[in-house]
mmCIF file of C-alpha atoms in Angstrom:
data_model
loop_
_atom_site.group_PDB
_atom_site.id
_atom_site.type_symbol
_atom_site.label_atom_id
_atom_site.label_comp_id
_atom_site.label_asym_id
_atom_site.label_seq_id
_atom_site.Cartn_x
_atom_site.Cartn_y
_atom_site.Cartn_z
ATOM 1 C CA UNK A 799 -15.745 26.132 -104.813
ATOM 2 C CA UNK A 800 -15.924 28.162 -101.603
ATOM 3 C CA UNK A 801 -12.437 29.530 -101.959
ATOM 4 C CA UNK A 802 -12.524 30.565 -105.600
ATOM 5 C CA UNK A 803 -11.139 33.935 -106.567
ATOM 6 C CA UNK A 804 -10.278 35.628 -109.822
ATOM 7 C CA UNK A 805 -8.859 38.943 -111.011
ATOM 8 C CA UNK A 806 -9.591 40.157 -114.521
ATOM 9 C CA UNK A 807 -7.605 43.041 -115.969
ATOM 10 C CA UNK A 808 -9.133 45.452 -118.476
ATOM 11 C CA UNK A 809 -8.913 49.089 -119.444
ATOM 12 C CA UNK A 810 -11.424 51.897 -119.616
ATOM 13 C CA UNK A 811 -10.514 55.269 -121.149
ATOM 14 C CA UNK A 812 -6.840 54.506 -120.580
ATOM 15 C CA UNK A 813 -7.329 53.617 -116.921
ATOM 16 C CA UNK A 814 -6.543 50.135 -115.603
ATOM 17 C CA UNK A 815 -9.496 48.237 -114.157
ATOM 18 C CA UNK A 816 -9.006 45.095 -112.065
ATOM 19 C CA UNK A 817 -12.268 43.236 -111.506
ATOM 20 C CA UNK A 818 -12.274 40.981 -108.453
ATOM 21 C CA UNK A 819 -14.593 38.017 -108.061
ATOM 22 C CA UNK A 820 -15.101 35.564 -105.200
ATOM 23 C CA UNK A 821 -13.233 35.211 -101.930
ATOM 24 C CA UNK A 822 -10.219 37.346 -101.093
ATOM 25 C CA UNK A 823 -8.433 35.840 -98.087
ATOM 26 C CA UNK A 824 -4.912 34.850 -97.055
ATOM 27 C CA UNK A 825 -4.995 32.058 -99.636
ATOM 28 C CA UNK A 826 -5.995 34.190 -102.598
ATOM 29 C CA UNK A 827 -4.419 37.563 -101.658
ATOM 30 C CA UNK A 828 -1.120 36.729 -103.465
ATOM 31 C CA UNK A 829 -3.078 36.533 -106.768
ATOM 32 C CA UNK A 830 -4.444 40.041 -106.189
ATOM 33 C CA UNK A 831 -1.010 41.322 -105.190
ATOM 34 C CA UNK A 832 0.488 39.925 -108.374
ATOM 35 C CA UNK A 833 -2.215 41.569 -110.499
ATOM 36 C CA UNK A 834 -1.575 45.031 -109.018
ATOM 37 C CA UNK A 835 2.184 44.568 -109.320
ATOM 38 C CA UNK A 836 1.728 43.710 -113.003
ATOM 39 C CA UNK A 837 -0.126 46.993 -113.593
ATOM 40 C CA UNK A 838 2.573 48.969 -111.770
ATOM 41 C CA UNK A 839 5.305 47.202 -113.747
ATOM 42 C CA UNK A 840 3.474 48.187 -116.934
ATOM 43 C CA UNK A 841 3.685 51.820 -115.792
ATOM 44 C CA UNK A 842 0.018 52.188 -114.839
ATOM 45 C CA UNK A 843 -0.587 54.250 -111.749
ATOM 46 C CA UNK A 844 -4.302 54.979 -112.065
ATOM 47 C CA UNK A 845 -6.061 51.784 -111.072
ATOM 48 C CA UNK A 846 -9.719 51.007 -110.403
ATOM 49 C CA UNK A 847 -10.423 47.913 -108.307
ATOM 50 C CA UNK A 848 -13.961 46.828 -109.142
ATOM 51 C CA UNK A 849 -15.535 44.732 -106.370
ATOM 52 C CA UNK A 850 -19.136 44.108 -107.448
ATOM 53 C CA UNK A 851 -18.554 40.337 -107.516
ATOM 54 C CA UNK A 852 -16.238 40.224 -104.531
ATOM 55 C CA UNK A 853 -18.208 38.329 -101.896
ATOM 56 C CA UNK A 854 -15.662 38.101 -99.066
ATOM 57 C CA UNK A 855 -12.586 39.959 -97.890
ATOM 58 C CA UNK A 856 -10.327 39.445 -94.861
ATOM 59 C CA UNK A 857 -7.452 41.565 -93.602
ATOM 60 C CA UNK A 858 -5.081 39.728 -95.968
ATOM 61 C CA UNK A 859 -6.985 41.278 -98.881
ATOM 62 C CA UNK A 860 -7.148 44.690 -97.226
ATOM 63 C CA UNK A 861 -3.418 44.442 -96.618
ATOM 64 C CA UNK A 862 -2.827 44.251 -100.380
ATOM 65 C CA UNK A 863 -4.620 47.592 -100.889
ATOM 66 C CA UNK A 864 -2.565 49.078 -98.054
ATOM 67 C CA UNK A 865 0.774 47.798 -99.254
ATOM 68 C CA UNK A 866 0.501 49.497 -102.666
ATOM 69 C CA UNK A 867 -1.381 52.720 -102.026
ATOM 70 C CA UNK A 868 1.534 54.801 -100.751
ATOM 71 C CA UNK A 869 3.811 53.763 -103.619
ATOM 72 C CA UNK A 870 1.136 54.565 -106.204
ATOM 73 C CA UNK A 871 0.268 57.917 -104.641
ATOM 74 C CA UNK A 872 3.947 58.852 -104.380
ATOM 75 C CA UNK A 873 4.108 58.271 -108.155
ATOM 76 C CA UNK A 874 1.158 60.635 -108.659
ATOM 77 C CA UNK A 875 -1.468 57.936 -109.117
ATOM 78 C CA UNK A 876 -4.228 56.410 -107.028
ATOM 79 C CA UNK A 877 -6.292 53.292 -106.395
ATOM 80 C CA UNK A 878 -10.042 53.823 -106.500
ATOM 81 C CA UNK A 879 -12.441 51.146 -105.319
ATOM 82 C CA UNK A 880 -15.834 50.642 -106.978
ATOM 83 C CA UNK A 881 -19.050 48.611 -106.662
ATOM 84 C CA UNK A 882 -18.429 47.182 -103.178
ATOM 85 C CA UNK A 883 -21.330 45.056 -101.872
ATOM 86 C CA UNK A 884 -22.618 45.927 -98.358
ATOM 87 C CA UNK A 885 -21.109 42.828 -96.667
ATOM 88 C CA UNK A 886 -17.620 43.671 -97.944
ATOM 89 C CA UNK A 887 -18.084 47.414 -97.409
ATOM 90 C CA UNK A 888 -18.734 46.689 -93.752
ATOM 91 C CA UNK A 889 -15.275 45.109 -93.455
ATOM 92 C CA UNK A 890 -13.683 48.140 -95.148
ATOM 93 C CA UNK A 891 -15.506 50.386 -92.707
ATOM 94 C CA UNK A 892 -14.553 48.414 -89.581
ATOM 95 C CA UNK A 893 -10.912 49.231 -90.238
ATOM 96 C CA UNK A 894 -11.607 52.791 -91.401
ATOM 97 C CA UNK A 895 -10.718 52.258 -95.055
ATOM 98 C CA UNK A 896 -13.283 54.772 -96.233
ATOM 99 C CA UNK A 897 -11.061 57.550 -94.876
ATOM 100 C CA UNK A 898 -8.020 56.284 -96.794
ATOM 101 C CA UNK A 899 -9.513 55.239 -100.116
ATOM 102 C CA UNK A 900 -11.883 56.750 -102.618
ATOM 103 C CA UNK A 901 -14.777 54.270 -102.693
ATOM 104 C CA UNK A 902 -17.376 54.885 -105.424
ATOM 105 C CA UNK A 903 -20.443 53.188 -106.884
ATOM 106 C CA UNK A 904 -19.212 51.921 -110.240
ATOM 107 C CA UNK A 905 -16.341 51.866 -112.728
ATOM 108 C CA UNK A 906 -17.471 54.867 -114.859
ATOM 109 C CA UNK A 907 -17.679 56.947 -111.690
ATOM 110 C CA UNK A 908 -14.166 55.870 -110.649
ATOM 111 C CA UNK A 909 -12.832 56.650 -114.131
ATOM 112 C CA UNK A 910 -14.531 60.054 -114.046
ATOM 113 C CA UNK A 911 -12.838 60.819 -110.702
ATOM 114 C CA UNK A 912 -9.466 60.140 -112.283
ATOM 115 C CA UNK A 913 -10.319 62.341 -115.284
ATOM 116 C CA UNK A 914 -11.387 65.171 -112.992
ATOM 117 C CA UNK A 915 -7.951 64.909 -111.413
ATOM 118 C CA UNK B 908 -31.888 28.573 -79.364
ATOM 119 C CA UNK B 909 -32.355 25.836 -76.770
ATOM 120 C CA UNK B 910 -30.369 26.445 -73.643
ATOM 121 C CA UNK B 911 -27.953 23.501 -73.498
ATOM 122 C CA UNK B 912 -24.284 23.373 -74.333
ATOM 123 C CA UNK B 913 -23.090 22.055 -77.697
ATOM 124 C CA UNK B 914 -19.461 21.499 -78.634
ATOM 125 C CA UNK B 915 -17.855 21.256 -82.066
ATOM 126 C CA UNK B 916 -14.324 20.376 -83.100
ATOM 127 C CA UNK B 917 -12.376 20.751 -86.342
ATOM 128 C CA UNK B 918 -8.780 19.676 -87.058
ATOM 129 C CA UNK B 919 -7.278 20.772 -90.376
ATOM 130 C CA UNK B 920 -3.805 20.749 -91.914
ATOM 131 C CA UNK B 921 -2.152 24.145 -91.592
ATOM 132 C CA UNK B 922 -2.716 25.508 -95.101
ATOM 133 C CA UNK B 923 -4.434 28.702 -96.227
ATOM 134 C CA UNK B 924 -6.335 26.481 -98.665
ATOM 135 C CA UNK B 925 -8.364 25.292 -95.647
ATOM 136 C CA UNK B 926 -9.529 28.752 -94.592
ATOM 137 C CA UNK B 927 -12.719 28.336 -96.638
ATOM 138 C CA UNK B 928 -13.411 25.027 -94.891
ATOM 139 C CA UNK B 929 -12.907 26.683 -91.498
ATOM 140 C CA UNK B 930 -15.266 29.535 -92.460
ATOM 141 C CA UNK B 931 -17.936 27.024 -93.535
ATOM 142 C CA UNK B 932 -17.562 25.166 -90.212
ATOM 143 C CA UNK B 933 -18.042 28.396 -88.262
ATOM 144 C CA UNK B 934 -20.908 29.546 -90.483
ATOM 145 C CA UNK B 935 -22.834 26.344 -89.810
ATOM 146 C CA UNK B 936 -22.404 26.685 -86.057
ATOM 147 C CA UNK B 937 -23.353 30.361 -86.198
ATOM 148 C CA UNK B 938 -26.565 29.417 -88.008
ATOM 149 C CA UNK B 939 -27.388 26.895 -85.263
ATOM 150 C CA UNK B 940 -26.798 29.686 -82.734
ATOM 151 C CA UNK B 941 -29.330 31.832 -84.567
ATOM 152 C CA UNK B 942 -26.833 34.621 -85.324
ATOM 153 C CA UNK B 943 -28.090 37.311 -87.678
ATOM 154 C CA UNK B 944 -26.431 37.476 -91.108
ATOM 155 C CA UNK B 945 -24.175 40.416 -90.202
ATOM 156 C CA UNK B 946 -23.010 38.933 -86.902
ATOM 157 C CA UNK B 947 -22.412 35.593 -88.576
ATOM 158 C CA UNK B 948 -20.158 37.271 -91.163
ATOM 159 C CA UNK B 949 -18.200 38.946 -88.384
ATOM 160 C CA UNK B 950 -17.628 35.694 -86.452
ATOM 161 C CA UNK B 951 -16.530 33.960 -89.674
ATOM 162 C CA UNK B 952 -14.136 36.812 -90.371
ATOM 163 C CA UNK B 953 -12.634 36.776 -86.855
ATOM 164 C CA UNK B 954 -11.983 33.026 -86.987
ATOM 165 C CA UNK B 955 -10.502 33.335 -90.491
ATOM 166 C CA UNK B 956 -8.129 36.021 -89.152
ATOM 167 C CA UNK B 957 -7.081 33.898 -86.165
ATOM 168 C CA UNK B 958 -6.462 30.805 -88.289
ATOM 169 C CA UNK B 959 -4.621 32.737 -91.020
ATOM 170 C CA UNK B 960 -2.283 34.082 -88.315
ATOM 171 C CA UNK B 961 -1.613 30.561 -87.065
ATOM 172 C CA UNK B 962 -1.038 29.136 -90.557
ATOM 173 C CA UNK B 963 1.226 31.950 -91.751
ATOM 174 C CA UNK B 964 3.019 33.051 -88.597
ATOM 175 C CA UNK B 965 2.841 30.391 -85.845
ATOM 176 C CA UNK B 966 3.493 27.518 -88.262
ATOM 177 C CA UNK B 967 5.228 29.438 -91.067
ATOM 178 C CA UNK B 968 3.108 27.726 -93.760
ATOM 179 C CA UNK B 969 4.213 24.235 -92.639
ATOM 180 C CA UNK B 970 1.357 22.044 -93.916
ATOM 181 C CA UNK B 971 2.389 19.087 -91.777
ATOM 182 C CA UNK B 972 1.122 20.992 -88.727
ATOM 183 C CA UNK B 973 -2.461 21.096 -87.576
ATOM 184 C CA UNK B 974 -4.839 23.915 -86.707
ATOM 185 C CA UNK B 975 -7.562 23.083 -84.188
ATOM 186 C CA UNK B 976 -10.807 25.034 -84.012
ATOM 187 C CA UNK B 977 -13.103 24.347 -81.076
ATOM 188 C CA UNK B 978 -16.516 25.939 -80.789
ATOM 189 C CA UNK B 979 -18.932 26.022 -77.902
ATOM 190 C CA UNK B 980 -22.509 27.168 -78.036
ATOM 191 C CA UNK B 981 -24.720 27.796 -75.075
ATOM 192 C CA UNK B 982 -27.762 29.956 -74.626
ATOM 193 C CA UNK B 983 -25.679 33.081 -74.034
ATOM 194 C CA UNK B 984 -22.747 33.028 -76.426
ATOM 195 C CA UNK B 985 -20.729 31.401 -79.154
ATOM 196 C CA UNK B 986 -17.130 30.799 -78.070
ATOM 197 C CA UNK B 987 -14.424 29.802 -80.521
ATOM 198 C CA UNK B 988 -10.936 28.659 -79.588
ATOM 199 C CA UNK B 989 -8.129 28.411 -82.110
ATOM 200 C CA UNK B 990 -5.329 26.175 -80.868
ATOM 201 C CA UNK B 991 -1.837 25.550 -82.232
ATOM 202 C CA UNK B 992 1.565 24.353 -81.067
ATOM 203 C CA UNK B 993 3.542 26.802 -83.194
ATOM 204 C CA UNK B 994 6.107 29.379 -82.276
ATOM 205 C CA UNK B 995 3.648 31.724 -80.559
ATOM 206 C CA UNK B 996 3.903 35.474 -80.383
ATOM 207 C CA UNK B 997 4.238 38.253 -77.907
ATOM 208 C CA UNK B 998 0.853 39.931 -77.487
ATOM 209 C CA UNK B 999 2.623 43.082 -76.304
ATOM 210 C CA UNK B 1000 4.476 43.374 -79.612
ATOM 211 C CA UNK B 1001 1.275 44.030 -81.555
ATOM 212 C CA UNK B 1002 1.023 47.780 -81.711
ATOM 213 C CA UNK B 1003 -2.369 49.252 -82.391
ATOM 214 C CA UNK B 1004 -1.123 51.979 -84.704
ATOM 215 C CA UNK B 1005 -3.440 54.225 -86.638
ATOM 216 C CA UNK B 1006 -4.293 52.845 -90.063
ATOM 217 C CA UNK B 1007 -2.863 55.945 -91.729
ATOM 218 C CA UNK B 1008 0.425 55.389 -89.935
ATOM 219 C CA UNK B 1009 0.591 51.764 -91.091
ATOM 220 C CA UNK B 1010 0.044 52.873 -94.684
ATOM 221 C CA UNK B 1011 2.792 55.495 -94.384
ATOM 222 C CA UNK B 1012 5.115 52.824 -93.049
ATOM 223 C CA UNK B 1013 3.950 50.436 -95.806
ATOM 224 C CA UNK B 1014 3.028 47.826 -93.255
ATOM 225 C CA UNK B 1015 -0.148 45.846 -93.034
ATOM 226 C CA UNK B 1016 0.817 43.605 -90.113
ATOM 227 C CA UNK B 1017 -1.440 43.346 -87.100
ATOM 228 C CA UNK B 1018 -4.617 44.030 -89.084
ATOM 229 C CA UNK B 1019 -5.998 40.562 -88.301
ATOM 230 C CA UNK B 1020 -5.747 40.987 -84.535
ATOM 231 C CA UNK B 1021 -7.218 44.484 -84.816
ATOM 232 C CA UNK B 1022 -10.136 43.046 -86.776
ATOM 233 C CA UNK B 1023 -10.783 40.262 -84.212
ATOM 234 C CA UNK B 1024 -10.875 42.739 -81.358
ATOM 235 C CA UNK B 1025 -13.238 45.032 -83.239
ATOM 236 C CA UNK B 1026 -15.808 42.418 -84.238
ATOM 237 C CA UNK B 1027 -15.877 40.058 -81.246
ATOM 238 C CA UNK B 1028 -17.064 40.843 -77.707
ATOM 239 C CA UNK B 1029 -14.051 39.220 -76.014
ATOM 240 C CA UNK B 1030 -10.648 38.099 -77.273
ATOM 241 C CA UNK B 1031 -8.216 36.338 -74.913
ATOM 242 C CA UNK B 1032 -5.034 34.391 -75.500
ATOM 243 C CA UNK B 1033 -2.697 32.026 -73.687
ATOM 244 C CA UNK B 1034 0.709 31.666 -75.289
ATOM 245 C CA UNK B 1035 3.216 28.893 -74.538
ATOM 246 C CA UNK B 1036 5.486 28.936 -77.608
ATOM 247 C CA UNK B 1037 6.022 25.511 -79.178
ATOM 248 C CA UNK B 1038 3.669 23.864 -76.685
ATOM 249 C CA UNK B 1039 0.175 25.264 -76.650
ATOM 250 C CA UNK B 1040 -1.129 28.567 -77.957
ATOM 251 C CA UNK B 1041 -4.783 29.292 -77.589
ATOM 252 C CA UNK B 1042 -6.848 32.219 -78.779
ATOM 253 C CA UNK B 1043 -10.368 32.376 -77.415
ATOM 254 C CA UNK B 1044 -13.041 34.625 -78.882
ATOM 255 C CA UNK B 1045 -16.577 35.138 -77.690
ATOM 256 C CA UNK B 1046 -19.620 36.657 -79.327
ATOM 257 C CA UNK B 1047 -22.571 37.161 -77.053
ATOM 258 C CA UNK B 1048 -25.946 36.160 -78.414
ATOM 259 C CA UNK B 1049 -28.544 38.884 -78.564
ATOM 260 C CA UNK B 1050 -31.646 38.137 -76.561
ATOM 261 C CA UNK B 1051 -35.060 38.913 -78.018
#
């Protein structure tokens, strides 16, 4: 289905990893928001958002990243973004997200960034 | 592309569920226009943003309302109009704040309009709240 979206939560070396798949738009953004909120409620403040299978993002999806980042950083954590495909990366870049977020190639790299502090 | 005008029209219930349908409609027209993959993605994105604004803000998620998407193709450009009869908005109220500032204020509003203006060649609007709101976006076709 053209509007399918899923978020899968996992953990790597004690760091939360949310893997996104499909289309992240105004219809599916609440699912993503809920998934991040769940991690925060569980006390996790180091979160990797893995986007290798994310094929589409609109500003509704970008807004979810924006609405949590300050809260997480204030708590001493961060959101790192990994594996973004070129089509989605272009959308991040149009709005200047690369200057606000740490965007890396893959999950191990994102985890390593957290471990380096 | 052959140089004659073609018009397309889509009416959908005002629900975010239909955003994928709207994107598919635009993608098909963009292909007919001969848009390159990247440009096509940008037009799809701009129309998604415009329609999401209508569904969420102009109509406040009222699914009994209707979003209208009109597209026009000629040899020079693809023009898309998004029409609604919702509550409208004040174009002057959309501040183009720096992204960093929005994050500090924990606000993500206005990103959609910012996106449309960045990816399309022209964005115009006519607002008559409750009667007829129209957002027109144009992407010029690159000549070989």
